[in-house]
Short mmCIF file of C-alpha atoms in Angstrom, two decimals:
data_model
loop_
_atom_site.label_atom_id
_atom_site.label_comp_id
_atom_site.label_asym_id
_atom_site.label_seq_id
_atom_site.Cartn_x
_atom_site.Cartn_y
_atom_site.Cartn_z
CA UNK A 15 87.90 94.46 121.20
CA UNK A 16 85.87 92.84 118.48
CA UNK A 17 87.30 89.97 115.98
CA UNK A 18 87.17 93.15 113.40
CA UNK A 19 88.21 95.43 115.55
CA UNK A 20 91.69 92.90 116.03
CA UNK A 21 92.16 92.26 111.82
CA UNK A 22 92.32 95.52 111.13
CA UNK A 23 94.55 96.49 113.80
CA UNK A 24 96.96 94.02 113.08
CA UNK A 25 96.64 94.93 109.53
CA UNK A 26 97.51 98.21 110.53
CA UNK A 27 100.65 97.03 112.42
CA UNK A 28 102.02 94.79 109.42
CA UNK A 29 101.49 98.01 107.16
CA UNK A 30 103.55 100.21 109.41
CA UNK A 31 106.17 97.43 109.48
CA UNK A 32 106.29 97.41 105.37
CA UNK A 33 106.16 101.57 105.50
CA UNK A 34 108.92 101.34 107.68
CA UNK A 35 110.74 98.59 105.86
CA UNK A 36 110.47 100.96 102.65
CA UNK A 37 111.70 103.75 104.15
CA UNK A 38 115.15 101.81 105.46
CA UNK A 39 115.73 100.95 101.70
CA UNK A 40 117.68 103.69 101.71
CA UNK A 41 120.51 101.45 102.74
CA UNK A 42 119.99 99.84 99.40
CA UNK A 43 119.63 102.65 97.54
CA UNK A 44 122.48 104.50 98.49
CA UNK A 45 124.72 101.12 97.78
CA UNK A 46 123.26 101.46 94.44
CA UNK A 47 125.07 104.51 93.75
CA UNK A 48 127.64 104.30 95.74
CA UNK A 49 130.25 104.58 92.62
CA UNK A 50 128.82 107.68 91.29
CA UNK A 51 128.89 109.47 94.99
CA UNK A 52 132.27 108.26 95.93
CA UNK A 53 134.63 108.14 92.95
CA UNK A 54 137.21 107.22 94.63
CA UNK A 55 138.08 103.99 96.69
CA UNK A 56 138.56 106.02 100.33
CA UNK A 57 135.05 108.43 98.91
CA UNK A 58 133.36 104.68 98.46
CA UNK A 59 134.49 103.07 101.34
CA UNK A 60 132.59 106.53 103.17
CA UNK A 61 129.78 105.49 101.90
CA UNK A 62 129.46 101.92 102.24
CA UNK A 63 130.75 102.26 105.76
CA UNK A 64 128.11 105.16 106.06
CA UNK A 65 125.16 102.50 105.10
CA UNK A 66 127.19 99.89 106.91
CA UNK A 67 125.86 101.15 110.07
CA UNK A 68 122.20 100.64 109.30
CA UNK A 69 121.82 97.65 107.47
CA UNK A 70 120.64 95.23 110.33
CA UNK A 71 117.67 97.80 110.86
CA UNK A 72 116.31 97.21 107.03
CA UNK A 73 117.22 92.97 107.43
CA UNK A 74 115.69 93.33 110.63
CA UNK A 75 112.81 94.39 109.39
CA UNK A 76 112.24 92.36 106.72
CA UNK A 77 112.18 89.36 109.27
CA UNK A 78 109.85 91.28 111.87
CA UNK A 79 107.47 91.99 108.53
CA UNK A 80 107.30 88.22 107.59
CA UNK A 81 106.76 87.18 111.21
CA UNK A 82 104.25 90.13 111.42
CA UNK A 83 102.60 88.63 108.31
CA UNK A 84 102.93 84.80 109.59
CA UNK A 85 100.97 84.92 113.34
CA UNK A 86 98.21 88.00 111.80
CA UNK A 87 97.59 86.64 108.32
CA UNK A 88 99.15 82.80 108.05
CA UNK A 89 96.82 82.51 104.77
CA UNK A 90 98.55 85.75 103.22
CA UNK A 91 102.19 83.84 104.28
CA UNK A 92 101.28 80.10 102.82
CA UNK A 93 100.22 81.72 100.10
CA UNK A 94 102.82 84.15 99.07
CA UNK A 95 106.13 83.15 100.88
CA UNK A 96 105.15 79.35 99.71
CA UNK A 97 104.02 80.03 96.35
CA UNK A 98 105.68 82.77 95.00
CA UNK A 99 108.45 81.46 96.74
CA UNK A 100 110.78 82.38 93.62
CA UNK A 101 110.22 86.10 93.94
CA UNK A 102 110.75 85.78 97.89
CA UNK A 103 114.30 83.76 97.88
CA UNK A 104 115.91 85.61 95.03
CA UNK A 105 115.28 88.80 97.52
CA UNK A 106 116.61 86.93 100.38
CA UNK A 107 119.31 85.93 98.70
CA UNK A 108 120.09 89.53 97.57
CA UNK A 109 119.98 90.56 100.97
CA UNK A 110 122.39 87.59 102.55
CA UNK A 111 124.85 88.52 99.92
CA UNK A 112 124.77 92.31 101.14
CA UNK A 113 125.50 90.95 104.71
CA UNK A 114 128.61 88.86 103.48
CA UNK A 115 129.88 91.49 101.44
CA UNK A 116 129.82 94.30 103.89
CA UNK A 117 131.94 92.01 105.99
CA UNK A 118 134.22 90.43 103.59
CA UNK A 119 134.93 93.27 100.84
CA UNK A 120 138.50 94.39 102.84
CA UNK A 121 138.57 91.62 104.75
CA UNK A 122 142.64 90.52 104.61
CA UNK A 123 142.51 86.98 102.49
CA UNK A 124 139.77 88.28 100.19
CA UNK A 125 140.35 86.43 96.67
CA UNK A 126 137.48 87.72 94.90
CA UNK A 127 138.52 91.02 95.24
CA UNK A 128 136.89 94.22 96.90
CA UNK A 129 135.12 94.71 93.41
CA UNK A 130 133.54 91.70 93.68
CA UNK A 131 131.53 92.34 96.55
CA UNK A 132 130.95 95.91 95.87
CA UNK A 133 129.07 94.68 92.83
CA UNK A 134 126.50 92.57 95.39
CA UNK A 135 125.63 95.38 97.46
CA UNK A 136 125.12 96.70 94.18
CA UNK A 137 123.04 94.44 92.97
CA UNK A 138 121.07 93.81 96.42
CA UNK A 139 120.17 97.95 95.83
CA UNK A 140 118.99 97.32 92.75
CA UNK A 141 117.28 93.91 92.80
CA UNK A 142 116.11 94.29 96.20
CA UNK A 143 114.16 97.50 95.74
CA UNK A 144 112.52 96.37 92.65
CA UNK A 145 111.53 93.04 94.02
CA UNK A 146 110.10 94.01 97.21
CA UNK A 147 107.80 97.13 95.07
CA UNK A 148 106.99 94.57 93.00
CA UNK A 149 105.50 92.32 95.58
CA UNK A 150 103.49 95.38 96.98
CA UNK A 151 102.23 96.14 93.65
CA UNK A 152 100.12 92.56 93.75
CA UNK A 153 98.27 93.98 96.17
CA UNK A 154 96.51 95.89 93.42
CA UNK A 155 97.48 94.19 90.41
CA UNK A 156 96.73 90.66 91.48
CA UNK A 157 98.75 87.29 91.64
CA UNK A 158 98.26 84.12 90.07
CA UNK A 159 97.29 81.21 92.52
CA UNK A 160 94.35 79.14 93.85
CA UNK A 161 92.84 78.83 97.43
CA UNK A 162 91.26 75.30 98.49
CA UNK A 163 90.20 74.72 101.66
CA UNK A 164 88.64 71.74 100.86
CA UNK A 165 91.95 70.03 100.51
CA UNK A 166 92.48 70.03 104.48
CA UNK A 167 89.42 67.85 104.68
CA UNK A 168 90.42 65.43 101.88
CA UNK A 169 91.45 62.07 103.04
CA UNK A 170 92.86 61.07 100.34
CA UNK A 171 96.02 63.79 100.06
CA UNK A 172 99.04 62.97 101.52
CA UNK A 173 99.98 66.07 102.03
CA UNK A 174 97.00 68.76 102.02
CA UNK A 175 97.89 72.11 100.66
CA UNK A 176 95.48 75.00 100.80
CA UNK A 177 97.03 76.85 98.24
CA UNK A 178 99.08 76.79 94.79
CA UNK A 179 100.70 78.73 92.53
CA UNK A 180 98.69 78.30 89.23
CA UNK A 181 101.84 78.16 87.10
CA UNK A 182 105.44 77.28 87.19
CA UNK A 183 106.87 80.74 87.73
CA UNK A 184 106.24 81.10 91.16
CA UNK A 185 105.44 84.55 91.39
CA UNK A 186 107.75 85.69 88.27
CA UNK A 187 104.99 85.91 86.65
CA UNK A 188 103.98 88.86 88.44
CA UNK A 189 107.27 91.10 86.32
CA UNK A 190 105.38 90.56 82.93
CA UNK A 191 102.83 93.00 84.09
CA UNK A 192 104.01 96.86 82.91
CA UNK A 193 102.31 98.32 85.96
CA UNK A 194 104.17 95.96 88.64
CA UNK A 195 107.55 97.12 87.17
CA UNK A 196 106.54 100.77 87.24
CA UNK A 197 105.99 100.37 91.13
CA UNK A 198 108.76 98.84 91.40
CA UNK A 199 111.32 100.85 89.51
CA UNK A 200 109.20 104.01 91.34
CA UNK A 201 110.42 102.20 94.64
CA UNK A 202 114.30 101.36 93.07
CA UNK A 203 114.31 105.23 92.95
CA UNK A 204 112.78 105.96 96.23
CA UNK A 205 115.16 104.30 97.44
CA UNK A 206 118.09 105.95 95.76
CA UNK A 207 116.60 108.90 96.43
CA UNK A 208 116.59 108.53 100.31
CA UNK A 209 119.44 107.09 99.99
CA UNK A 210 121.63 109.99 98.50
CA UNK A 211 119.79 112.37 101.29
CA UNK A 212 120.59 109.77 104.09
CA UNK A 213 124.27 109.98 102.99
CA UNK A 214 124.37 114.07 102.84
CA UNK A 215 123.33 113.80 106.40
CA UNK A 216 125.12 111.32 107.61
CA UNK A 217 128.75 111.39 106.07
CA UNK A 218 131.22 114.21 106.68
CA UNK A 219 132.36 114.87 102.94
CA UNK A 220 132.30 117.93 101.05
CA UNK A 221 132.88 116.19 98.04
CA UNK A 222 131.00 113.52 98.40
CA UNK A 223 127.80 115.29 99.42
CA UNK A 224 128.23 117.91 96.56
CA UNK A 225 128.25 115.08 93.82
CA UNK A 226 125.03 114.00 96.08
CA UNK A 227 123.00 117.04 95.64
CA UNK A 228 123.38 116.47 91.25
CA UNK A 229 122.95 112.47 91.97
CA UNK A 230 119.58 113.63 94.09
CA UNK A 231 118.04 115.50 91.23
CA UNK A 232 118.73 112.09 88.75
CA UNK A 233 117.17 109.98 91.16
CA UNK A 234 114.05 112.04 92.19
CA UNK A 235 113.12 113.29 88.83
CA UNK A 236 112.46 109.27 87.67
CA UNK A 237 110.90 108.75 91.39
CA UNK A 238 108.38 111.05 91.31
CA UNK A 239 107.15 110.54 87.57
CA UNK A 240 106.75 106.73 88.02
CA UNK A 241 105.07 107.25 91.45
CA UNK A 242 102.23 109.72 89.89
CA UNK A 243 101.59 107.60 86.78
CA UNK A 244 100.78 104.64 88.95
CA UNK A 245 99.22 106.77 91.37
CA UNK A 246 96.77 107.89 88.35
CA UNK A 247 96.68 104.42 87.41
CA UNK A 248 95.67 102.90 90.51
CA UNK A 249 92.85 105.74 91.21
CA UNK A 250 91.20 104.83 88.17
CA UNK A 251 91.69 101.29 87.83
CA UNK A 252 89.19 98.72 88.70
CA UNK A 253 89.31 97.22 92.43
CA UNK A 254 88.77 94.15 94.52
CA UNK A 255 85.58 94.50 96.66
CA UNK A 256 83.81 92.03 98.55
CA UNK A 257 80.40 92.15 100.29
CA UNK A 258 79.15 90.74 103.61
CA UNK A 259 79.12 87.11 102.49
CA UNK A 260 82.86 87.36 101.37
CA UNK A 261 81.62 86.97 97.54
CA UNK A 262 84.61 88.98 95.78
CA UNK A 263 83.43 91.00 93.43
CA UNK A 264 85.55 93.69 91.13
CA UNK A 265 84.44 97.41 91.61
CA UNK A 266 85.42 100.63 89.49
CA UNK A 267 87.30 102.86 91.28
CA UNK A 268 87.64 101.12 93.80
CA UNK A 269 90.48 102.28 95.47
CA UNK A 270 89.51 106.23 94.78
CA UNK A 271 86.38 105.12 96.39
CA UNK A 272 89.16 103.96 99.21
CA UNK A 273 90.27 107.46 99.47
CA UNK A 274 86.69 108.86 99.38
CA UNK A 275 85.25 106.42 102.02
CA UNK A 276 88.64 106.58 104.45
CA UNK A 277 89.37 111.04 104.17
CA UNK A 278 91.59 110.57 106.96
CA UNK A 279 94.25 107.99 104.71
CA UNK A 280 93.62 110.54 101.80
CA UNK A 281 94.95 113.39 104.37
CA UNK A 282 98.10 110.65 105.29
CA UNK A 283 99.22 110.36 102.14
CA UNK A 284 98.89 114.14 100.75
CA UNK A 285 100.99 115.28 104.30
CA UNK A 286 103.51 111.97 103.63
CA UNK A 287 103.79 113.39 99.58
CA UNK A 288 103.97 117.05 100.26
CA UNK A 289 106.56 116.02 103.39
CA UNK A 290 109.19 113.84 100.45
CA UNK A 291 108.77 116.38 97.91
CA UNK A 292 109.87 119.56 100.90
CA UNK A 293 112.87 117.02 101.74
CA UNK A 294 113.85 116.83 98.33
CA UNK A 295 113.50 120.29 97.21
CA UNK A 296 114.92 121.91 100.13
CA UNK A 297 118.46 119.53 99.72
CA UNK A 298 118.38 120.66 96.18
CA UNK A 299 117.47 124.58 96.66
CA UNK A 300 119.21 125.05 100.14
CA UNK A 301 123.12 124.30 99.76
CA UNK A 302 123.59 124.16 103.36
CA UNK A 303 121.02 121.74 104.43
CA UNK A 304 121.38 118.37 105.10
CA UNK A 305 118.22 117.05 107.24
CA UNK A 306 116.29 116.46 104.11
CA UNK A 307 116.29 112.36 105.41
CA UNK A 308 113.92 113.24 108.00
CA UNK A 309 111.02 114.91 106.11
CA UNK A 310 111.05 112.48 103.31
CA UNK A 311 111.64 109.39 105.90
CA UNK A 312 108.84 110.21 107.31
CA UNK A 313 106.55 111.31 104.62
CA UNK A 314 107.81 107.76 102.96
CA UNK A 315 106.11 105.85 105.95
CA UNK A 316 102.87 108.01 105.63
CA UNK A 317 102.47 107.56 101.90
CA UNK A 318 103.33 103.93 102.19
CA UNK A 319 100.96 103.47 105.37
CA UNK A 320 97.96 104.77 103.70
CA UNK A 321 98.60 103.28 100.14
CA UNK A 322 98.66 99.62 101.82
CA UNK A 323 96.11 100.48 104.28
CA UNK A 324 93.95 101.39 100.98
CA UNK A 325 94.85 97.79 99.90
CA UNK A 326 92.76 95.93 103.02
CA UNK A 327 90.35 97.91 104.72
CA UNK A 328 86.96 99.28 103.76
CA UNK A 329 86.29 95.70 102.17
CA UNK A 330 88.87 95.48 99.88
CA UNK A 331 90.88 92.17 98.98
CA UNK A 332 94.57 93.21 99.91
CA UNK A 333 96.19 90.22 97.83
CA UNK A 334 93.45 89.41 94.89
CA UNK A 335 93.69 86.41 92.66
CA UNK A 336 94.17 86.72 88.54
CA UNK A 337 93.44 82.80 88.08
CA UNK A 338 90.37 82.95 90.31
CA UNK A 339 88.37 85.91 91.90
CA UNK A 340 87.15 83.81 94.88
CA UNK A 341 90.38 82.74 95.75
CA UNK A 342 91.37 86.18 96.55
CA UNK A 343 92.41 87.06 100.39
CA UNK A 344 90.80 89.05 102.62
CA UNK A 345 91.37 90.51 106.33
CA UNK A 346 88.45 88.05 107.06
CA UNK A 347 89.36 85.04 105.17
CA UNK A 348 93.24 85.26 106.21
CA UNK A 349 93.47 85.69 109.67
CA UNK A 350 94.31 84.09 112.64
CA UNK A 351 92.45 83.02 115.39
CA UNK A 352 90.40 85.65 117.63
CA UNK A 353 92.43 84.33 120.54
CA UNK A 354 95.99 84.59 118.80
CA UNK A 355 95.21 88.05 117.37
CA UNK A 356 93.83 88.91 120.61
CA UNK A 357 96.73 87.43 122.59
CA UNK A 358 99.38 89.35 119.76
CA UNK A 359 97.67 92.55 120.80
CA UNK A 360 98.54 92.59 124.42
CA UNK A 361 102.50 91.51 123.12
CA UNK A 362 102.59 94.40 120.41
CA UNK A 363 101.89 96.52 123.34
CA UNK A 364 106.12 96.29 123.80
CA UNK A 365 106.66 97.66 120.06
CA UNK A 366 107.05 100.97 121.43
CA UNK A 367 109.38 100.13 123.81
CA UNK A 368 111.61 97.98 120.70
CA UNK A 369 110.82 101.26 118.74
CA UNK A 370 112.70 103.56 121.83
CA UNK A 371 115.32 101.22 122.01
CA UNK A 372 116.13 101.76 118.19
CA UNK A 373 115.94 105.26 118.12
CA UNK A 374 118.25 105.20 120.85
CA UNK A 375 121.11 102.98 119.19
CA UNK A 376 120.34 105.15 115.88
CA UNK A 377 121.25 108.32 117.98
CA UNK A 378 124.32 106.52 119.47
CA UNK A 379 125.65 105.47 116.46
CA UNK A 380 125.40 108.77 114.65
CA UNK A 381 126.48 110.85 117.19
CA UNK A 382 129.69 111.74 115.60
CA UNK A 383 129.25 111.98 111.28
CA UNK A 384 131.24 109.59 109.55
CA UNK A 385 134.83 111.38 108.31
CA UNK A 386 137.58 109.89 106.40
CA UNK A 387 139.79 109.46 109.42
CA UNK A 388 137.02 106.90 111.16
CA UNK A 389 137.12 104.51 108.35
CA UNK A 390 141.00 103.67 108.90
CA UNK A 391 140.12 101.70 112.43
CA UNK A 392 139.95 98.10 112.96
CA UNK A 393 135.73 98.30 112.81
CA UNK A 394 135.64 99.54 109.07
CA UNK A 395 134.00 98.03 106.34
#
């Protein structure tokens, strides 16, 4: 196992975490339109106890993708989680409030009101979606902050920071681009999207999942034209290259080149596309079918994989710099140690084990689909 060999492996693994981590937005997404799928307080209650069931899988997540990001990359994580810290606690805070409100919306004592705390898991399916697409979309687009190594060395500083954001925003910034927000309303509707076909599946409802099927056509429609026009956007746009001294360099095309160089991510994300688009169509076109989750779950974590996988390897700069080029990271200039990515390896040998172990729960809990009668017990939301 060479020191190249180990970056891009771990780069691989931190990518599957965020593919993953997309694809269990659906929790969010189907809070987002909760209201329209269940118009009444029992049909709502359905579906937020529906999602209810999953929402430590997308937290947990989140947390195993930072700590992914912090031992593999700790440049990437001082960089981003310090500096664009902003972006990074507004979505953490979105997602604490969806854990309090799942728990306190019909708790007896409540003096906000059930309301209240339906409108945060609202606005954590909203907010959280668009925020976490956005922060993808730097990948490609670029963020605005300065690397200096030089400042560990400097005698002088107090406290010696490699890296700052080069204005106040703190990664808010990155919203005034066009192209960030069309990734990230493209993910808001992903999300929706999986999350109207999760709750078809998973909730016992005739009414409920026949307002879903209309609700699914609403959400895909936006989904799919936002993801193309970036798509185009991102094939033609220029790219972050660097060369075998680490000089960063920008390169047309470079991430079509990506898909040129690396056939076998081109071939991920056409079966991952073509795999959403059959789960989607079939709910839509087939009245009796309900699996469509499972196609488009997994063709989310395909397209995803190979879209961020096209962000790092084949000497690309996964999180380039708008305020200066050189400052831009790399799998080379990022990393960790040989020994601690070497030592992670034999440890990440357990994820399929953790990865059993949830598909196992998952089964448990939906063993029996969610019915009107369940959410009367003492362990209701």
């Amino acid at each position: 196992m060479t020191y190249s060999f180990l970056q891009h492996y771990w780069c691989f693994i931190v990518s599957l975490l965020g593919a993953i981590l997309v694809f269990l937005l659906f929790v969010q997404g189907a809070n987002s339109v909760a209201r329209s799928l269940g118009q009444t307080e029992e049909g709502r209650r359905l579906v937020y106890n529906s999602t209810g069931r999953k929402w430590e899988f997308t937290f947990t997540t989140l947390v195993t993708f930072g700590g992914a990001f912090f031992a593999s990359f700790p440049l990437f994580y001082s960089t981003s989680f310090g500096g664009a810290y902003w972006l990074w606690m507004i979505i953490l805070f979105t997602f604490v409030l969806q854990a309090v409100s799942y728990e306190f919306q019909n708790k007896i004592g409540n003096i906000l009101g059930p309301k209240t705390f339906q409108f945060f898991l609202t606005l954590n399916g909203i907010v959280g979606p668009l925020l976490l697409g956005g922060a993808v979309a730097t990948f490609y687009e670029g963020s605005n902050f300065i690397i200096d190594k030089n400042n560990m060395i400097d005698a002088g500083a107090l406290t010696p920071v490699i890296s700052h954001w080069a204005n106040a925003s703190h990664g808010l910034d990155a919203l005034l681009n066009p192209w960030v927000l069309v990734f990230g309303f493209a993910v808001v509707f992903l999300a929706r999207t999986l999350g109207i076909l999760y709750v078809i599946n998973n909730v016992d409802d005739e009414d409920i999942r026949s307002r879903a099927s209309v609700r699914l056509i609403g959400a895909a429609v936006p989904f799919v034209i936002l993801f193309v026009a970036y798509l185009v956007h991102l094939l033609l746009k220029d790219g972050y290259a660097y060369n075998a001294e680490g000089i960063i360099y920008m390169e047309p095309n470079k991430y079509l080149n990506n898909f040129l160089d690396m056939w076998y991510l081109t071939i991920i994300l056409l079966i991952g596309v073509v795999l959403v688009l059959y789960g989607i169509c079939k709910t839509v076109w087939s009245k009796g079918y309900n699996g469509g989750i499972w196609p488009a779950g997994i063709g989310t974590v395909l397209t995803v994989l190979a879209l961020l996988l096209c962000s790092a390897w084949n000497n690309t700069a996964y999180y380039p710099s708008t305020a200066h080029l050189q400052s831009s990271l790399t799998l080379e200039n990022s990393c960790s140690s040989e020994f601690t990515l070497r030592t992670m390896f034999y440890v990440s040998l357990l994820v399929p084990f953790v990865l059993a172990y949830i598909v196992y729960c998952w089964r448990a809990i939906d063993k029996k689909k969610l019915t009107k009668e369940e959410i009367q017990t003492d362990h209701a939301y």
